């Protein structure tokens, strides 16, 4: 996408300080959009710090705002949506283990809040809503091509409320309100707010810093998609003809390798480091794969990255001294949620939204 063909939008990015959000914000600003982010900053403010430290920030700052707040809070959301024409909804309790900690919390954030947000977005004059769902909604399917025509069979609270929220989004679609669900595979690669609780990122960090990759089992497939593709697709969707996407749901992931194959790919990409692979037993034989043929066929989407490219990008960041402690809790959502729970913040999060 070149900047001169882009219609500048006024975009609210929920979860803008998360792993994807922190890479997406500078991308959208570089493309000329006005960007407001809302986030409760549950894990780390590294993304927004990095944005503000960017040499380009001076030219972006009058197009950027950050709201630190809870998307379950009606007045906060009403304010956050004011003046926006587009929403990219990323905020979530964002993986299976954290989703299991407290079903009520997961439901509130990953489902209830979306219903409220869709209503408030329409009221505010938003015309496009892009919802980050997840390919995990499928559960485990023993068919060769896991396409969007198959039923969601979620296995966890996280994927259950992601699946249910997709229905809200589809139901909200209308001629005036273009609403679309994207189901990313596991995203891999560098972000200023780095997650190492995702397979490729964890294996890459261990390879670079410890010289050893530990693979549990290894024969389970895990679909992945690069961060460069994630931010590229979200930006494209702000521009796409609504007729192509309105009321639609798209799988999004192009590489369905086994975990062992991913480890070998990383080993090959980092061959100068002589990384060894240790295979251990596992009881977790969940095997996932998805087909993104619909995205390629209907939107003509062409992937811009690969696992290998994302591994190389992440290695550059690690070699450059970023993320000095790859085991720090800020890189693992589950560790953060457990800490927050111990500190009492978690109880605040579990409360129903209050109204002012
Ligand atoms: N990262 C992946 O591999 C992946 C794969 C598939 C789908 N997704 C989806 O993409 C989205 C972004 O994922 P991510 O990896 O950036 O997640 P993340 O956990 O890094 O970011 C989520 C952000 O949402 C914020 N948040 C959570 N609850 C909130 C609330 N009540 N109010 C305001 N902010 C709140 C958190 O503070 C965090 O910054 C999520 O919806 C996730 O489910 C991610």
Coordinates of C-alpha atoms and ligand atoms in Angstrom, one line a residue:
X1 CA 0.0 0.0 0.0
X2 CA 1.5 3.4 -0.9
X3 CA 0.7 6.5 1.2
X4 CA -0.7 8.4 -1.8
X5 CA -3.5 5.9 -2.4
X6 CA -4.6 5.9 1.2
X7 CA -7.7 7.5 2.6
X8 CA -6.7 8.8 6.0
X9 CA -9.0 7.4 8.7
X10 CA -9.6 8.3 12.3
X11 CA -8.9 5.0 13.9
X12 CA -9.5 3.8 17.5
X13 CA -7.2 0.9 18.2
X14 CA -8.3 -1.0 21.3
X15 CA -5.5 -2.9 23.0
X16 CA -3.0 -0.5 21.3
X17 CA -0.4 -1.1 24.0
X18 CA -0.4 -4.9 23.4
X19 CA 1.9 -7.1 21.3
X20 CA 0.1 -6.4 18.0
X21 CA -1.1 -2.9 18.9
X22 CA 2.4 -1.7 19.7
X23 CA 3.5 -2.7 16.2
X24 CA 0.3 -1.5 14.5
X25 CA 0.3 2.0 16.0
X26 CA 3.5 3.3 14.2
X27 CA 2.4 1.5 11.0
X28 CA -0.9 3.3 10.9
X29 CA 0.7 6.7 11.8
X30 CA 3.3 6.2 9.1
X31 CA 0.4 5.7 6.6
X32 CA -1.1 9.0 7.6
X33 CA -4.0 8.0 9.8
X34 CA -5.2 9.7 13.0
X35 CA -4.8 7.1 15.7
X36 CA -6.3 6.9 19.2
X37 CA -5.4 3.9 21.3
X38 CA -7.3 2.7 24.4
X39 CA -5.6 0.2 26.7
X40 CA -5.6 -0.7 30.4
X41 CA -1.8 -1.4 30.0
X42 CA -2.1 -4.8 31.8
X43 CA 1.3 -6.0 30.8
X44 CA 3.7 -3.3 29.8
X45 CA 3.9 0.2 28.4
X46 CA 7.0 -0.6 26.3
X47 CA 5.1 -0.2 23.1
X48 CA 3.9 3.4 23.8
X49 CA 7.4 4.3 25.2
X50 CA 9.0 3.0 22.0
X51 CA 6.5 5.0 19.9
X52 CA 7.2 8.2 21.7
X53 CA 11.0 7.6 21.4
X54 CA 10.7 7.2 17.6
X55 CA 12.4 9.9 15.6
X56 CA 9.2 10.2 13.6
X57 CA 7.0 10.8 16.7
X58 CA 7.4 14.6 16.4
X59 CA 5.5 14.5 13.0
X60 CA 3.0 12.0 14.4
X61 CA 2.2 13.5 17.8
X62 CA -0.7 15.7 16.7
X63 CA -2.3 12.6 15.1
X64 CA -1.9 10.3 18.1
X65 CA -3.7 10.0 21.5
X66 CA -3.6 7.4 24.2
X67 CA -6.6 6.7 26.5
X68 CA -5.6 4.6 29.5
X69 CA -8.9 3.0 30.4
X70 CA -11.1 -0.1 30.5
X71 CA -13.1 -0.9 27.5
X72 CA -15.8 -2.4 29.7
X73 CA -16.5 1.1 31.0
X74 CA -19.3 2.7 29.0
X75 CA -18.4 6.4 29.5
X76 CA -14.7 5.7 28.8
X77 CA -15.6 4.0 25.5
X78 CA -18.1 6.6 24.5
X79 CA -15.3 9.2 24.9
X80 CA -12.7 7.0 23.2
X81 CA -15.0 6.5 20.2
X82 CA -15.8 10.2 19.8
X83 CA -14.7 11.5 16.3
X84 CA -13.5 8.0 15.1
X85 CA -14.7 6.5 11.8
X86 CA -12.9 3.1 12.2
X87 CA -12.2 0.7 15.1
X88 CA -9.6 -2.0 15.1
X89 CA -10.5 -4.1 18.1
X90 CA -7.5 -5.9 19.6
X91 CA -8.0 -5.6 23.3
X92 CA -8.7 -9.0 25.0
X93 CA -7.7 -11.4 27.6
X94 CA -5.6 -12.8 24.8
X95 CA -4.7 -16.4 25.2
X96 CA -6.1 -19.8 26.4
X97 CA -4.4 -20.0 29.8
X98 CA -5.2 -16.4 30.9
X99 CA -8.7 -16.9 29.7
X100 CA -9.1 -19.9 32.0
X101 CA -8.2 -17.9 35.1
X102 CA -11.6 -16.3 35.5
X103 CA -14.5 -17.1 33.1
X104 CA -16.4 -14.0 34.2
X105 CA -13.5 -11.7 33.4
X106 CA -12.9 -13.4 30.0
X107 CA -16.6 -13.1 29.2
X108 CA -16.7 -9.4 30.2
X109 CA -13.7 -8.4 28.2
X110 CA -13.9 -10.8 25.2
X111 CA -17.7 -10.7 24.7
X112 CA -19.8 -8.4 26.8
X113 CA -17.6 -5.4 26.1
X114 CA -17.8 -6.0 22.3
X115 CA -21.6 -5.9 22.3
X116 CA -21.5 -2.5 24.1
X117 CA -18.7 -1.2 21.9
X118 CA -20.6 -2.1 18.7
X119 CA -23.6 -0.1 19.9
X120 CA -21.5 2.8 21.1
X121 CA -19.5 2.8 17.8
X122 CA -22.7 3.0 15.7
X123 CA -23.9 5.9 17.9
X124 CA -20.6 7.7 17.5
X125 CA -20.8 7.4 13.7
X126 CA -18.1 4.7 13.2
X127 CA -18.5 3.1 9.8
X128 CA -16.0 0.3 10.0
X129 CA -15.3 -2.2 12.7
X130 CA -12.4 -4.7 12.4
X131 CA -12.5 -7.4 15.0
X132 CA -9.4 -9.5 16.0
X133 CA -10.8 -12.9 16.7
X134 CA -8.6 -16.0 16.6
X135 CA -8.2 -19.2 14.6
X136 CA -8.4 -21.1 17.9
X137 CA -12.2 -20.8 17.6
X138 CA -12.1 -24.0 15.5
X139 CA -10.8 -26.2 18.3
X140 CA -9.3 -29.4 16.8
X141 CA -10.5 -30.5 13.4
X142 CA -9.5 -33.7 11.7
X143 CA -10.2 -32.5 8.1
X144 CA -7.5 -31.5 5.6
X145 CA -8.8 -27.9 5.0
X146 CA -10.0 -26.0 8.0
X147 CA -12.0 -23.3 6.2
X148 CA -14.5 -20.7 7.4
X149 CA -17.4 -22.9 6.3
X150 CA -16.7 -25.3 9.2
X151 CA -18.3 -24.7 12.6
X152 CA -16.4 -23.2 15.4
X153 CA -15.8 -25.8 18.2
X154 CA -14.0 -23.8 20.8
X155 CA -12.3 -25.7 23.6
X156 CA -11.5 -22.9 26.1
X157 CA -13.1 -19.8 27.6
X158 CA -10.8 -17.7 25.4
X159 CA -11.9 -19.2 22.2
X160 CA -15.5 -19.6 23.2
X161 CA -16.0 -15.9 23.8
X162 CA -13.9 -15.0 20.7
X163 CA -16.3 -17.2 18.7
X164 CA -19.4 -15.7 20.3
X165 CA -18.1 -12.2 19.7
X166 CA -17.8 -12.9 16.0
X167 CA -21.6 -13.4 16.0
X168 CA -22.1 -10.0 17.5
X169 CA -19.8 -8.5 14.9
X170 CA -21.6 -10.2 12.0
X171 CA -25.0 -9.3 13.4
X172 CA -24.0 -5.7 13.7
X173 CA -23.0 -5.4 10.0
X174 CA -25.2 -3.2 7.9
X175 CA -25.0 -0.9 4.9
X176 CA -23.8 1.9 7.0
X177 CA -21.6 -0.2 9.3
X178 CA -19.0 -2.4 7.8
X179 CA -18.0 -5.1 10.3
X180 CA -15.4 -7.9 9.7
X181 CA -13.8 -10.7 11.8
X182 CA -10.2 -11.7 11.3
X183 CA -9.1 -15.0 12.8
X184 CA -5.3 -14.8 13.0
X185 CA -3.2 -17.9 13.6
X186 CA -0.5 -17.4 16.3
X187 CA 1.4 -14.2 15.4
X188 CA 5.2 -14.3 15.4
X189 CA 7.9 -11.7 15.2
X190 CA 9.1 -8.5 16.8
X191 CA 7.1 -5.9 18.6
X192 CA 8.3 -3.3 21.1
X193 CA 5.8 -5.0 23.5
X194 CA 7.3 -8.4 23.0
X195 CA 5.5 -11.6 23.9
X196 CA 7.6 -14.7 24.5
X197 CA 4.6 -16.8 25.4
X198 CA 4.0 -17.6 21.7
X199 CA 5.7 -20.6 20.1
X200 CA 8.0 -19.0 17.4
X201 CA 9.0 -16.1 19.6
X202 CA 9.8 -18.3 22.6
X203 CA 11.8 -20.7 20.5
X204 CA 13.7 -17.9 18.8
X205 CA 14.5 -16.2 22.1
X206 CA 15.8 -19.4 23.6
X207 CA 17.8 -20.1 20.5
X208 CA 19.5 -16.7 20.5
X209 CA 20.1 -16.3 24.2
X210 CA 20.4 -20.0 25.4
X211 CA 21.5 -21.8 22.3
X212 CA 18.9 -24.6 23.0
X213 CA 15.4 -25.0 21.8
X214 CA 13.2 -27.3 23.8
X215 CA 10.3 -28.9 21.9
X216 CA 7.5 -30.7 23.8
X217 CA 6.3 -33.5 21.6
X218 CA 6.8 -31.8 18.3
X219 CA 4.4 -33.5 15.9
X220 CA 1.5 -31.1 16.7
X221 CA 0.9 -28.6 14.0
X222 CA 0.7 -24.9 15.0
X223 CA -0.4 -22.3 12.3
X224 CA 1.5 -19.1 12.4
X225 CA 1.4 -15.7 10.7
X226 CA 4.0 -13.0 10.7
X227 CA 3.6 -9.7 12.6
X228 CA 4.4 -7.8 9.3
X229 CA 1.4 -9.5 7.8
X230 CA -0.8 -8.8 10.8
X231 CA -0.2 -5.0 10.7
X232 CA -0.3 -5.0 6.9
X233 CA -3.7 -6.7 6.8
X234 CA -5.3 -4.5 9.5
X235 CA -4.1 -1.4 7.6
X236 CA -5.5 -2.8 4.3
X237 CA -8.8 -3.5 5.9
X238 CA -9.3 0.2 6.8
X239 CA -9.3 0.8 3.0
X240 CA -10.9 -2.3 1.5
X241 CA -14.2 -2.0 -0.4
X242 CA -16.9 -2.8 2.2
X243 CA -18.6 -5.0 -0.3
X244 CA -15.7 -7.5 -0.1
X245 CA -15.6 -7.7 3.7
X246 CA -18.8 -6.6 5.3
X247 CA -20.3 -9.3 7.6
X248 CA -17.5 -11.6 6.7
X249 CA -15.1 -13.7 8.7
X250 CA -11.6 -14.6 7.4
X251 CA -9.0 -17.1 8.6
X252 CA -5.5 -15.5 8.6
X253 CA -2.4 -17.7 8.6
X254 CA -0.3 -19.2 5.9
X255 CA 2.2 -21.6 7.5
X256 CA 0.9 -24.8 9.2
X257 CA 4.1 -26.5 10.4
X258 CA 4.6 -29.0 13.2
X259 CA 6.3 -27.5 16.3
X260 CA 9.4 -29.7 15.4
X261 CA 9.4 -28.3 11.9
X262 CA 9.2 -24.7 13.3
X263 CA 12.2 -25.5 15.6
X264 CA 14.2 -26.8 12.6
X265 CA 13.3 -23.8 10.6
X266 CA 14.6 -21.5 13.4
X267 CA 17.7 -23.7 13.7
X268 CA 18.3 -23.2 10.0
X269 CA 17.6 -19.5 10.0
X270 CA 20.1 -19.1 12.9
X271 CA 22.6 -21.7 11.6
X272 CA 25.7 -19.6 12.7
X273 CA 24.6 -20.0 16.3
X274 CA 24.7 -23.8 16.2
X275 CA 21.4 -24.1 18.1
X276 CA 20.5 -27.6 19.4
X277 CA 17.0 -29.0 19.6
X278 CA 15.9 -31.0 22.6
X279 CA 12.7 -33.0 22.2
X280 CA 10.7 -33.9 25.4
X281 CA 7.5 -35.9 26.0
X282 CA 4.2 -34.1 26.1
X283 CA 0.6 -35.0 26.9
X284 CA -0.5 -32.1 24.7
X285 CA -1.1 -33.5 21.3
X286 CA -3.5 -30.8 20.1
X287 CA -3.0 -30.4 16.4
X288 CA -4.2 -27.2 14.7
X289 CA -4.2 -26.0 11.1
X290 CA -6.2 -23.5 9.1
X291 CA -6.8 -22.6 5.4
X292 CA -6.6 -18.9 4.4
X293 CA -7.7 -19.5 0.8
X294 CA -10.8 -17.2 1.3
X295 CA -8.6 -14.2 2.2
X296 CA -6.3 -14.9 -0.7
X297 CA -9.2 -15.5 -3.2
X298 CA -11.6 -12.7 -2.1
X299 CA -9.2 -10.0 -1.0
X300 CA -6.3 -11.0 -3.3
X301 CA -4.2 -10.9 -0.1
X302 CA -0.5 -11.6 -0.7
X303 CA 1.6 -12.5 2.4
X304 CA 4.5 -10.0 3.0
X305 CA 6.4 -12.1 5.6
X306 CA 7.2 -15.6 6.6
X307 CA 8.2 -17.3 9.9
X308 CA 11.9 -17.2 8.7
X309 CA 11.7 -13.4 8.1
X310 CA 10.1 -12.8 11.5
X311 CA 12.7 -14.9 13.2
X312 CA 15.4 -12.8 11.5
X313 CA 13.7 -9.6 12.6
X314 CA 13.4 -10.8 16.2
X315 CA 17.0 -12.0 16.3
X316 CA 18.1 -8.5 15.2
X317 CA 16.2 -7.0 18.1
X318 CA 17.6 -9.6 20.6
X319 CA 21.2 -9.1 19.2
X320 CA 20.7 -5.4 19.5
X321 CA 20.2 -5.8 23.3
X322 CA 16.4 -5.4 23.4
X323 CA 14.6 -7.6 26.0
X324 CA 17.6 -8.2 28.3
X325 CA 15.5 -10.7 30.4
X326 CA 13.6 -12.9 28.1
X327 CA 12.1 -14.7 31.1
X328 CA 10.7 -11.5 32.6
X329 CA 7.0 -11.6 33.5
X330 CA 6.2 -8.6 31.2
X331 CA 6.8 -11.0 28.2
X332 CA 4.3 -13.6 29.4
X333 CA 0.6 -12.7 29.8
X334 CA -0.1 -15.5 32.2
X335 CA 2.8 -14.5 34.6
X336 CA 1.5 -10.9 34.5
X337 CA -2.1 -11.9 35.2
X338 CA -0.9 -14.0 38.1
X339 CA 1.1 -11.2 39.5
X340 CA -1.8 -8.8 39.1
X341 CA -4.1 -11.2 40.9
X342 CA -1.6 -11.4 43.8
X343 CA -1.5 -7.6 43.9
X344 CA -5.2 -7.1 44.0
X345 CA -5.5 -5.4 40.6
X346 CA -7.0 -8.5 39.3
X347 CA -10.0 -8.1 41.6
X348 CA -10.6 -4.7 40.2
X349 CA -10.5 -6.3 36.7
X350 CA -13.0 -8.9 37.8
X351 CA -15.6 -6.3 38.9
X352 CA -18.3 -5.5 36.5
X353 CA -17.8 -2.1 34.8
X354 CA -18.9 0.8 36.9
X355 CA -20.8 3.7 35.4
X356 CA -20.1 7.4 36.1
Ligands
LIG1 N1 -0.8 -12.7 19.4 C1 -1.4 -13.7 18.8 O1 -0.7 -14.7 18.5 C2 -2.8 -13.7 18.4 C3 -3.3 -14.7 17.6 C4 -4.7 -14.7 17.3 C5 -5.5 -13.7 17.8 N2 -5.0 -12.7 18.6 C6 -5.8 -11.6 19.0 O2 -5.3 -10.4 18.7 C7 -5.5 -9.4 19.7 C8 -4.2 -8.8 20.1 O3 -3.3 -9.8 20.6 P1 -2.0 -9.4 21.4 O4 -1.1 -10.5 21.2 O5 -1.6 -8.0 21.0 O6 -2.5 -9.4 22.9 P2 -1.9 -8.6 24.1 O7 -2.3 -9.4 25.3 O8 -0.4 -8.4 23.9 O9 -2.6 -7.2 24.1 C9 -4.0 -7.1 24.5 C10 -4.0 -5.7 25.1 O10 -5.4 -5.5 25.5 C11 -5.4 -4.8 26.7 N3 -6.6 -5.0 27.5 C12 -7.0 -6.2 28.0 N4 -8.2 -6.0 28.7 C13 -8.5 -4.7 28.5 C14 -9.6 -3.9 29.0 N5 -10.6 -4.4 29.7 N6 -9.6 -2.6 28.6 C15 -8.6 -2.1 27.9 N7 -7.5 -2.8 27.5 C16 -7.5 -4.1 27.8 C17 -4.1 -5.3 27.5 O11 -3.7 -4.3 28.4 C18 -3.1 -5.5 26.3 O12 -2.3 -4.4 26.1 C19 -6.2 -10.1 20.8 O13 -7.6 -9.9 20.6 C20 -5.9 -11.6 20.6 O14 -6.9 -12.4 21.1 C21 -3.6 -12.7 18.9

